mmCIF file of C-alpha atoms in Angstrom:
data_model
loop_
_atom_site.group_PDB
_atom_site.id
_atom_site.type_symbol
_atom_site.label_atom_id
_atom_site.label_comp_id
_atom_site.label_asym_id
_atom_site.label_seq_id
_atom_site.Cartn_x
_atom_site.Cartn_y
_atom_site.Cartn_z
ATOM 1 C CA MET S 1 -10.274 -5.745 48.983
ATOM 2 C CA TYR S 2 -11.856 -5.947 46.279
ATOM 3 C CA ASP S 3 -15.169 -4.097 45.019
ATOM 4 C CA LEU S 4 -18.594 -5.267 45.908
ATOM 5 C CA PRO S 5 -20.097 -8.039 44.299
ATOM 6 C CA SER S 6 -22.558 -8.691 41.045
ATOM 7 C CA GLU S 7 -26.402 -7.836 42.205
ATOM 8 C CA ASP S 8 -26.326 -11.304 39.432
ATOM 9 C CA PRO S 9 -25.491 -14.492 41.475
ATOM 10 C CA GLU S 10 -24.031 -16.258 38.334
ATOM 11 C CA GLU S 11 -21.727 -14.026 37.123
ATOM 12 C CA PRO S 12 -19.360 -14.117 39.888
ATOM 13 C CA GLY S 13 -16.710 -12.362 37.924
ATOM 14 C CA LEU S 14 -16.421 -8.828 38.955
ATOM 15 C CA PRO S 15 -15.649 -6.343 35.553
ATOM 16 C CA ASP S 16 -12.668 -4.220 36.570
ATOM 17 C CA GLU S 17 -10.790 -2.058 34.309
ATOM 18 C CA PHE S 18 -7.992 -5.389 33.929
ATOM 19 C CA HIS S 19 -10.281 -6.904 32.309
ATOM 20 C CA ASP S 20 -10.810 -4.450 29.575
ATOM 21 C CA LEU S 21 -6.998 -3.473 29.279
ATOM 22 C CA GLN S 22 -5.442 -7.105 29.262
ATOM 23 C CA PRO S 23 -7.656 -7.968 26.395
ATOM 24 C CA GLN S 24 -6.571 -5.202 24.074
ATOM 25 C CA LEU S 25 -3.326 -5.651 24.895
ATOM 26 C CA LEU S 26 -3.638 -9.331 23.564
ATOM 27 C CA SER S 27 -5.198 -8.299 20.675
ATOM 28 C CA ARG S 28 -3.063 -5.498 19.908
ATOM 29 C CA THR S 29 -0.085 -7.198 19.537
ATOM 30 C CA LEU S 30 -0.978 -9.908 18.185
ATOM 31 C CA ARG S 31 1.019 -10.484 14.586
ATOM 32 C CA LEU S 32 0.519 -13.845 12.753
ATOM 33 C CA SER S 33 2.859 -14.702 9.818
ATOM 34 C CA ASN S 34 0.487 -16.933 8.179
ATOM 35 C CA TYR S 35 -2.612 -15.309 8.757
ATOM 36 C CA THR S 36 -3.124 -11.337 7.071
ATOM 37 C CA ALA S 37 -5.303 -9.166 9.276
ATOM 38 C CA ASP S 38 -8.656 -10.243 7.888
ATOM 39 C CA GLN S 39 -8.164 -13.646 7.948
ATOM 40 C CA PHE S 40 -8.249 -14.169 11.889
ATOM 41 C CA PHE S 41 -11.247 -12.796 14.706
ATOM 42 C CA THR S 42 -10.137 -12.020 18.071
ATOM 43 C CA GLY S 43 -13.307 -12.196 20.634
ATOM 44 C CA THR S 44 -13.385 -9.705 24.023
ATOM 45 C CA ASP S 45 -16.028 -10.909 26.299
ATOM 46 C CA LEU S 46 -18.286 -11.535 23.893
ATOM 47 C CA ASN S 47 -21.176 -13.930 23.281
ATOM 48 C CA LEU S 48 -19.749 -17.545 22.391
ATOM 49 C CA TYR S 49 -22.710 -19.605 21.271
ATOM 50 C CA TYR S 50 -21.328 -23.819 21.484
ATOM 51 C CA ASP S 51 -24.391 -25.856 21.351
ATOM 52 C CA LEU S 52 -26.928 -25.848 18.216
ATOM 53 C CA GLU S 53 -29.598 -27.933 20.583
ATOM 54 C CA HIS S 54 -29.579 -25.385 23.111
ATOM 55 C CA PRO S 55 -28.555 -22.374 20.999
ATOM 56 C CA LEU S 56 -28.843 -19.696 24.122
ATOM 57 C CA TRP S 57 -26.328 -21.798 26.006
ATOM 58 C CA HIS S 58 -23.017 -19.327 25.399
ATOM 59 C CA LYS S 59 -19.762 -18.731 27.768
ATOM 60 C CA ARG S 60 -17.873 -15.416 27.507
ATOM 61 C CA PRO S 61 -14.302 -15.754 27.033
ATOM 62 C CA ASP S 62 -12.352 -13.089 28.142
ATOM 63 C CA TRP S 63 -10.174 -13.333 25.195
ATOM 64 C CA PHE S 64 -10.253 -15.946 21.949
ATOM 65 C CA LEU S 65 -8.696 -16.297 19.063
ATOM 66 C CA ALA S 66 -10.715 -17.989 15.906
ATOM 67 C CA THR S 67 -8.336 -18.347 12.822
ATOM 68 C CA GLY S 68 -9.144 -18.990 8.858
ATOM 69 C CA VAL S 69 -11.868 -16.517 9.578
ATOM 70 C CA SER S 70 -13.323 -13.510 8.011
ATOM 71 C CA ARG S 71 -11.972 -10.326 10.369
ATOM 72 C CA LEU S 72 -15.678 -9.166 9.381
ATOM 73 C CA TYR S 73 -19.153 -11.472 10.063
ATOM 74 C CA ALA S 74 -19.759 -12.818 6.420
ATOM 75 C CA GLY S 75 -16.945 -10.529 5.547
ATOM 76 C CA GLN S 76 -19.582 -7.337 5.998
ATOM 77 C CA ASP S 77 -20.107 -6.415 9.775
ATOM 78 C CA LEU S 78 -18.865 -6.077 13.208
ATOM 79 C CA ARG S 79 -19.663 -9.392 14.966
ATOM 80 C CA ARG S 80 -22.054 -8.674 17.950
ATOM 81 C CA SER S 81 -21.648 -12.388 19.496
ATOM 82 C CA TYR S 82 -19.550 -15.799 18.071
ATOM 83 C CA VAL S 83 -21.892 -18.484 16.678
ATOM 84 C CA THR S 84 -19.441 -21.921 16.223
ATOM 85 C CA TRP S 85 -21.745 -23.545 13.876
ATOM 86 C CA GLN S 86 -22.172 -20.765 11.513
ATOM 87 C CA GLU S 87 -18.789 -19.387 11.632
ATOM 88 C CA ARG S 88 -17.524 -23.599 11.501
ATOM 89 C CA ARG S 89 -14.381 -22.548 13.424
ATOM 90 C CA ASN S 90 -14.163 -23.376 17.292
ATOM 91 C CA PRO S 91 -11.673 -20.907 18.995
ATOM 92 C CA PHE S 92 -7.916 -21.812 18.440
ATOM 93 C CA VAL S 93 -6.964 -20.016 21.366
ATOM 94 C CA VAL S 94 -8.819 -19.253 24.992
ATOM 95 C CA VAL S 95 -7.372 -17.141 27.320
ATOM 96 C CA GLU S 96 -9.088 -16.268 31.073
ATOM 97 C CA LEU S 97 -8.420 -13.665 33.509
ATOM 98 C CA LEU S 98 -9.430 -15.488 37.002
ATOM 99 C CA SER S 99 -11.840 -13.107 39.123
ATOM 100 C CA PRO S 100 -12.607 -13.803 42.750
ATOM 101 C CA GLY S 101 -14.702 -16.779 42.761
ATOM 102 C CA THR S 102 -14.188 -18.011 39.246
ATOM 103 C CA GLU S 103 -11.164 -20.392 39.753
ATOM 104 C CA LYS S 104 -12.998 -23.594 39.866
ATOM 105 C CA GLU S 105 -15.729 -22.537 36.844
ATOM 106 C CA ASP S 106 -12.048 -21.631 34.628
ATOM 107 C CA LEU S 107 -9.835 -23.992 35.954
ATOM 108 C CA GLY S 108 -11.463 -26.508 36.400
ATOM 109 C CA ILE S 109 -9.928 -30.178 38.019
ATOM 110 C CA TYR S 110 -6.817 -27.974 38.138
ATOM 111 C CA ALA S 111 -8.684 -25.485 40.770
ATOM 112 C CA GLU S 112 -7.446 -25.352 44.447
ATOM 113 C CA PRO S 113 -9.965 -27.740 46.453
ATOM 114 C CA ASP S 114 -11.099 -25.179 49.168
ATOM 115 C CA THR S 115 -11.703 -22.337 46.139
ATOM 116 C CA GLU S 116 -14.573 -20.465 46.929
ATOM 117 C CA VAL S 117 -16.947 -21.836 44.312
ATOM 118 C CA SER S 118 -19.951 -19.889 42.121
ATOM 119 C CA ILE S 119 -23.642 -20.711 41.988
ATOM 120 C CA GLN S 120 -23.108 -21.885 38.007
ATOM 121 C CA SER S 121 -19.497 -23.570 38.916
ATOM 122 C CA GLN S 122 -21.412 -25.594 41.681
ATOM 123 C CA VAL S 123 -24.121 -26.812 39.444
ATOM 124 C CA SER S 124 -21.950 -27.375 36.722
ATOM 125 C CA ARG S 125 -19.971 -30.153 38.921
ATOM 126 C CA ASP S 126 -22.868 -31.984 38.783
ATOM 127 C CA LEU S 127 -22.802 -32.656 34.837
ATOM 128 C CA ALA S 128 -20.538 -35.534 35.549
ATOM 129 C CA ASP S 129 -23.345 -37.410 37.567
ATOM 130 C CA ALA S 130 -26.122 -36.504 34.843
ATOM 131 C CA GLU S 131 -27.764 -39.187 32.709
ATOM 132 C CA ILE S 132 -25.543 -39.694 29.200
ATOM 133 C CA HIS S 133 -27.921 -39.665 26.026
ATOM 134 C CA ASN S 134 -26.110 -40.308 22.560
ATOM 135 C CA GLY S 135 -23.309 -38.834 24.385
ATOM 136 C CA GLN S 136 -24.632 -35.745 25.554
ATOM 137 C CA ALA S 137 -25.749 -34.773 29.347
ATOM 138 C CA THR S 138 -29.631 -34.592 29.275
ATOM 139 C CA LYS S 139 -29.162 -32.355 32.067
ATOM 140 C CA ASP S 140 -30.478 -28.686 30.775
ATOM 141 C CA THR S 141 -27.950 -27.305 32.903
ATOM 142 C CA PRO S 142 -25.038 -25.437 30.924
ATOM 143 C CA PRO S 143 -21.758 -27.151 31.218
ATOM 144 C CA SER S 144 -19.007 -24.851 32.669
ATOM 145 C CA LYS S 145 -16.042 -23.195 30.575
ATOM 146 C CA TRP S 146 -13.344 -25.668 31.373
ATOM 147 C CA GLU S 147 -15.955 -28.588 29.801
ATOM 148 C CA VAL S 148 -16.612 -26.331 27.131
ATOM 149 C CA TYR S 149 -13.429 -25.442 26.107
ATOM 150 C CA GLU S 150 -11.941 -28.889 26.861
ATOM 151 C CA GLN S 151 -15.417 -31.263 25.691
ATOM 152 C CA ILE S 152 -16.977 -29.320 23.758
ATOM 153 C CA LEU S 153 -15.580 -27.074 21.095
ATOM 154 C CA ARG S 154 -11.792 -28.640 21.941
ATOM 155 C CA VAL S 155 -10.231 -25.342 21.964
ATOM 156 C CA PRO S 156 -6.364 -26.477 21.263
ATOM 157 C CA TYR S 157 -4.752 -24.024 24.073
ATOM 158 C CA TYR S 158 -6.526 -22.722 26.957
ATOM 159 C CA ILE S 159 -4.492 -20.177 29.195
ATOM 160 C CA VAL S 160 -5.061 -18.283 32.392
ATOM 161 C CA PHE S 161 -4.170 -15.769 33.990
ATOM 162 C CA SER S 162 -4.316 -14.354 37.564
ATOM 163 C CA ARG S 163 -3.508 -11.095 37.931
ATOM 164 C CA TYR S 164 -3.572 -11.521 41.640
ATOM 165 C CA THR S 165 -0.674 -13.798 42.123
ATOM 166 C CA ASP S 166 0.885 -12.833 38.262
ATOM 167 C CA ARG S 167 0.619 -17.018 38.007
ATOM 168 C CA LEU S 168 0.176 -18.260 34.611
ATOM 169 C CA TRP S 169 -1.835 -21.391 33.667
ATOM 170 C CA PHE S 170 -1.205 -23.526 30.620
ATOM 171 C CA PHE S 171 -3.409 -25.908 29.316
ATOM 172 C CA LYS S 172 -2.996 -27.779 25.924
ATOM 173 C CA LEU S 173 -5.525 -30.251 24.575
ATOM 174 C CA VAL S 174 -4.038 -33.811 24.397
ATOM 175 C CA GLY S 175 -5.754 -37.128 23.441
ATOM 176 C CA GLY S 176 -8.944 -34.870 24.161
ATOM 177 C CA GLN S 177 -8.351 -33.899 27.623
ATOM 178 C CA TYR S 178 -5.992 -30.561 28.703
ATOM 179 C CA GLN S 179 -2.643 -31.571 30.308
ATOM 180 C CA GLU S 180 -0.735 -28.839 31.775
ATOM 181 C CA GLN S 181 2.735 -27.441 30.364
ATOM 182 C CA SER S 182 5.554 -27.043 33.359
ATOM 183 C CA LEU S 183 6.295 -23.339 32.202
ATOM 184 C CA GLU S 184 9.809 -21.620 33.429
ATOM 185 C CA LEU S 185 9.182 -19.758 36.713
ATOM 186 C CA GLU S 186 11.235 -16.911 36.109
ATOM 187 C CA ASN S 187 10.683 -15.846 32.645
ATOM 188 C CA PRO S 188 7.360 -18.411 31.204
ATOM 189 C CA ARG S 189 6.834 -18.542 27.390
ATOM 190 C CA ILE S 190 4.330 -20.091 25.932
ATOM 191 C CA TRP S 191 5.543 -21.347 22.764
ATOM 192 C CA ILE S 192 2.304 -21.955 20.261
ATOM 193 C CA PRO S 193 4.057 -23.583 16.466
ATOM 194 C CA GLU S 194 0.660 -23.307 14.823
ATOM 195 C CA LEU S 195 0.920 -19.606 14.940
ATOM 196 C CA GLU S 196 4.629 -19.303 15.280
ATOM 197 C CA ILE S 197 4.533 -16.816 18.215
ATOM 198 C CA ALA S 198 4.485 -16.665 21.768
ATOM 199 C CA LEU S 199 2.801 -15.360 25.213
ATOM 200 C CA GLY S 200 5.033 -14.450 28.574
ATOM 201 C CA LEU S 201 4.185 -12.311 30.997
ATOM 202 C CA TRP S 202 5.931 -8.562 30.380
ATOM 203 C CA GLN S 203 6.623 -6.187 32.962
ATOM 204 C CA GLY S 204 5.522 -2.857 31.442
ATOM 205 C CA GLU S 205 3.008 0.215 31.191
ATOM 206 C CA PHE S 206 0.389 -0.244 28.993
ATOM 207 C CA GLU S 207 -2.431 2.404 28.674
ATOM 208 C CA GLY S 208 -0.740 4.571 31.603
ATOM 209 C CA ILE S 209 -0.872 1.614 33.793
ATOM 210 C CA SER S 210 2.604 -0.159 35.158
ATOM 211 C CA ARG S 211 2.332 -3.692 36.481
ATOM 212 C CA ILE S 212 2.808 -7.416 34.838
ATOM 213 C CA TRP S 213 0.949 -8.301 31.862
ATOM 214 C CA LEU S 214 0.227 -11.168 29.035
ATOM 215 C CA ARG S 215 1.533 -10.347 25.914
ATOM 216 C CA TRP S 216 2.947 -11.876 22.650
ATOM 217 C CA CYS S 217 6.161 -11.445 21.621
ATOM 218 C CA ASP S 218 8.011 -13.711 18.565
ATOM 219 C CA ALA S 219 10.372 -16.666 18.722
ATOM 220 C CA GLU S 220 13.086 -15.075 19.753
ATOM 221 C CA GLY S 221 11.626 -13.194 23.093
ATOM 222 C CA ASN S 222 11.217 -9.710 21.571
ATOM 223 C CA TRP S 223 7.892 -8.223 22.799
ATOM 224 C CA ILE S 224 5.677 -7.323 19.557
ATOM 225 C CA PRO S 225 4.944 -3.811 19.830
ATOM 226 C CA THR S 226 1.334 -2.425 20.316
ATOM 227 C CA ASP S 227 0.172 -0.098 17.396
ATOM 228 C CA THR S 228 0.427 3.133 19.463
ATOM 229 C CA GLU S 229 4.114 1.829 20.069
ATOM 230 C CA GLN S 230 5.006 1.419 16.525
ATOM 231 C CA GLU S 231 4.011 5.020 15.367
ATOM 232 C CA ARG S 232 6.337 6.044 18.820
ATOM 233 C CA ILE S 233 8.854 3.845 17.145
ATOM 234 C CA ARG S 234 9.011 5.279 13.596
ATOM 235 C CA ALA S 235 8.569 8.808 14.724
ATOM 236 C CA GLU S 236 11.941 8.058 17.035
ATOM 237 C CA GLN S 237 13.412 6.861 14.101
ATOM 238 C CA ALA S 238 12.349 9.475 11.895
ATOM 239 C CA LEU S 239 13.485 11.793 14.641
ATOM 240 C CA GLN S 240 16.755 10.209 14.689
ATOM 241 C CA GLN S 241 17.079 10.320 10.532
ATOM 242 C CA VAL S 242 16.741 14.131 11.172
ATOM 243 C CA GLU S 243 18.816 14.382 13.603
ATOM 244 C CA GLN S 244 21.496 12.456 11.472
ATOM 245 C CA ALA S 245 20.904 14.695 8.585
ATOM 246 C CA LEU S 246 21.812 17.528 10.718
ATOM 247 C CA GLN S 247 24.655 15.990 11.899
ATOM 248 C CA GLN S 248 25.927 15.255 8.952
ATOM 249 C CA VAL S 249 25.020 19.186 7.709
ATOM 250 C CA GLU S 250 26.774 20.255 10.702
ATOM 251 C CA GLN S 251 29.936 18.116 9.567
ATOM 252 C CA GLU S 252 29.839 19.296 6.007
ATOM 253 C CA ARG S 253 29.413 22.419 7.407
ATOM 254 C CA ILE S 254 32.624 22.122 9.505
ATOM 255 C CA ARG S 255 34.828 20.506 6.875
ATOM 256 C CA THR S 256 33.769 23.305 4.446
ATOM 257 C CA GLU S 257 35.042 25.843 7.431
ATOM 258 C CA GLN S 258 37.846 24.163 7.903
ATOM 259 C CA ALA S 259 38.788 23.623 3.972
ATOM 260 C CA LEU S 260 38.075 27.713 3.884
ATOM 261 C CA GLN S 261 40.259 28.607 6.744
ATOM 262 C CA GLN S 262 43.024 26.098 5.032
ATOM 263 C CA ALA S 263 42.390 28.132 1.747
ATOM 264 C CA GLU S 264 43.083 31.559 3.535
ATOM 265 C CA GLN S 265 46.182 29.972 5.032
ATOM 266 C CA GLU S 266 47.593 28.998 1.871
ATOM 267 C CA ARG S 267 46.592 32.629 0.601
ATOM 268 C CA ILE S 268 48.549 34.147 3.299
ATOM 269 C CA LYS S 269 51.400 31.739 2.926
ATOM 270 C CA ALA S 270 51.412 32.173 -1.039
ATOM 271 C CA GLU S 271 51.171 36.300 -0.505
ATOM 272 C CA GLN S 272 54.086 36.072 1.994
ATOM 273 C CA ALA S 273 56.175 33.880 -0.366
ATOM 274 C CA SER S 274 55.670 36.656 -3.250
ATOM 275 C CA GLN S 275 56.549 39.666 -0.110
ATOM 276 C CA GLN S 276 59.700 37.724 0.032
ATOM 277 C CA LEU S 277 60.312 37.561 -3.461
ATOM 278 C CA LEU S 278 59.840 40.934 -4.044
ATOM 279 C CA GLN S 279 62.236 41.854 -1.738
ATOM 280 C CA ILE S 280 64.754 39.493 -2.943
ATOM 281 C CA ALA S 281 64.872 41.095 -6.655
ATOM 282 C CA GLN S 282 64.420 44.925 -5.077
ATOM 283 C CA ASN S 283 68.022 43.562 -3.547
ATOM 284 C CA LEU S 284 69.002 42.093 -6.298
ATOM 285 C CA LEU S 285 68.659 45.750 -8.372
ATOM 286 C CA GLN S 286 69.746 48.068 -5.382
ATOM 287 C CA SER S 287 73.124 45.454 -5.338
ATOM 288 C CA GLY S 288 73.243 46.735 -8.877
ATOM 289 C CA MET S 289 72.491 43.774 -10.710
ATOM 290 C CA ALA S 290 70.447 43.826 -14.627
ATOM 291 C CA ILE S 291 67.177 43.506 -14.707
ATOM 292 C CA ALA S 292 67.132 40.497 -16.770
ATOM 293 C CA GLN S 293 69.729 38.303 -14.710
ATOM 294 C CA VAL S 294 67.402 39.602 -11.531
ATOM 295 C CA SER S 295 64.652 38.032 -13.849
ATOM 296 C CA GLN S 296 66.469 35.016 -14.702
ATOM 297 C CA ILE S 297 67.541 34.049 -10.891
ATOM 298 C CA THR S 298 63.944 35.068 -8.901
ATOM 299 C CA GLY S 299 61.706 34.253 -12.023
ATOM 300 C CA LEU S 300 59.451 37.196 -12.229
ATOM 301 C CA PRO S 301 58.949 38.788 -15.519
ATOM 302 C CA GLU S 302 60.986 41.316 -16.152
ATOM 303 C CA THR S 303 58.437 44.079 -16.639
ATOM 304 C CA GLU S 304 57.873 43.138 -12.598
ATOM 305 C CA VAL S 305 61.321 43.551 -12.262
ATOM 306 C CA GLN S 306 61.115 47.201 -14.147
ATOM 307 C CA LYS S 307 58.694 48.041 -11.398
ATOM 308 C CA LEU S 308 60.618 47.222 -8.831
ATOM 309 C CA GLN S 309 63.157 49.314 -9.999
ATOM 310 C CA GLN S 310 61.466 52.300 -9.860
ATOM 311 C CA LEU S 311 60.288 52.577 -6.231
#
């Protein structure tokens, strides 16, 4: 059912294409009304360093958002990692994508009891029994992701998604602890008021793959388009404008043609009326009526009546 496991026993997650595409979709549909594009940062599978006393300890969230920080490190270069004590901003939203063997690591106390536990997660559980000194566990073992996000970084919004079951978990930091928030089964939406944006499950095609994806939407529930979709929408709108312009030109051509046809019909009617008038004038002349009298009756100039008399 699954690919072969990683050769690193402490990396139970199986890297796959979904772990590449899903974070791309999250970043490419993220639009923040309160922040410009250079005032927030999204990280994907990037080392997140969280403990100054243990500077090598890190987690690698599948996707996270930090607001109020420069898009580039020190405003100049792309980041190779995210060091919280340098950035002075912890992630505001973290998204983890479940992999076989990582449920305990990602879901903490909300994981199913019979879930297969990875070596790293099993060791992390021992922290609860570690000796506490100055509020810190003295055991030289890194805490789990759940503990880092909840207790150290205090990430306000933590979201977990399983592509195997299409299940979505939403945890909100309340009183220093994560509490699972209820979601609608048919149409789950995670509204984040500080960002004025929501996350939901979208059935559609992204990068040629059709499935259920985690995607951002606005307050009205409209899915926010990616840059590629925006270009397609603009192209379709431009094509519609061209088609509308062509329709207007065609309608104008039809109106012009109809006007010409009407003018021709009027010309023919006028010519027929003129011929009838000349015939009447000629009949009056043949009856012996004077030129002046025929001119007065028909309204034709006497010169015209004279020409008729000569025919």
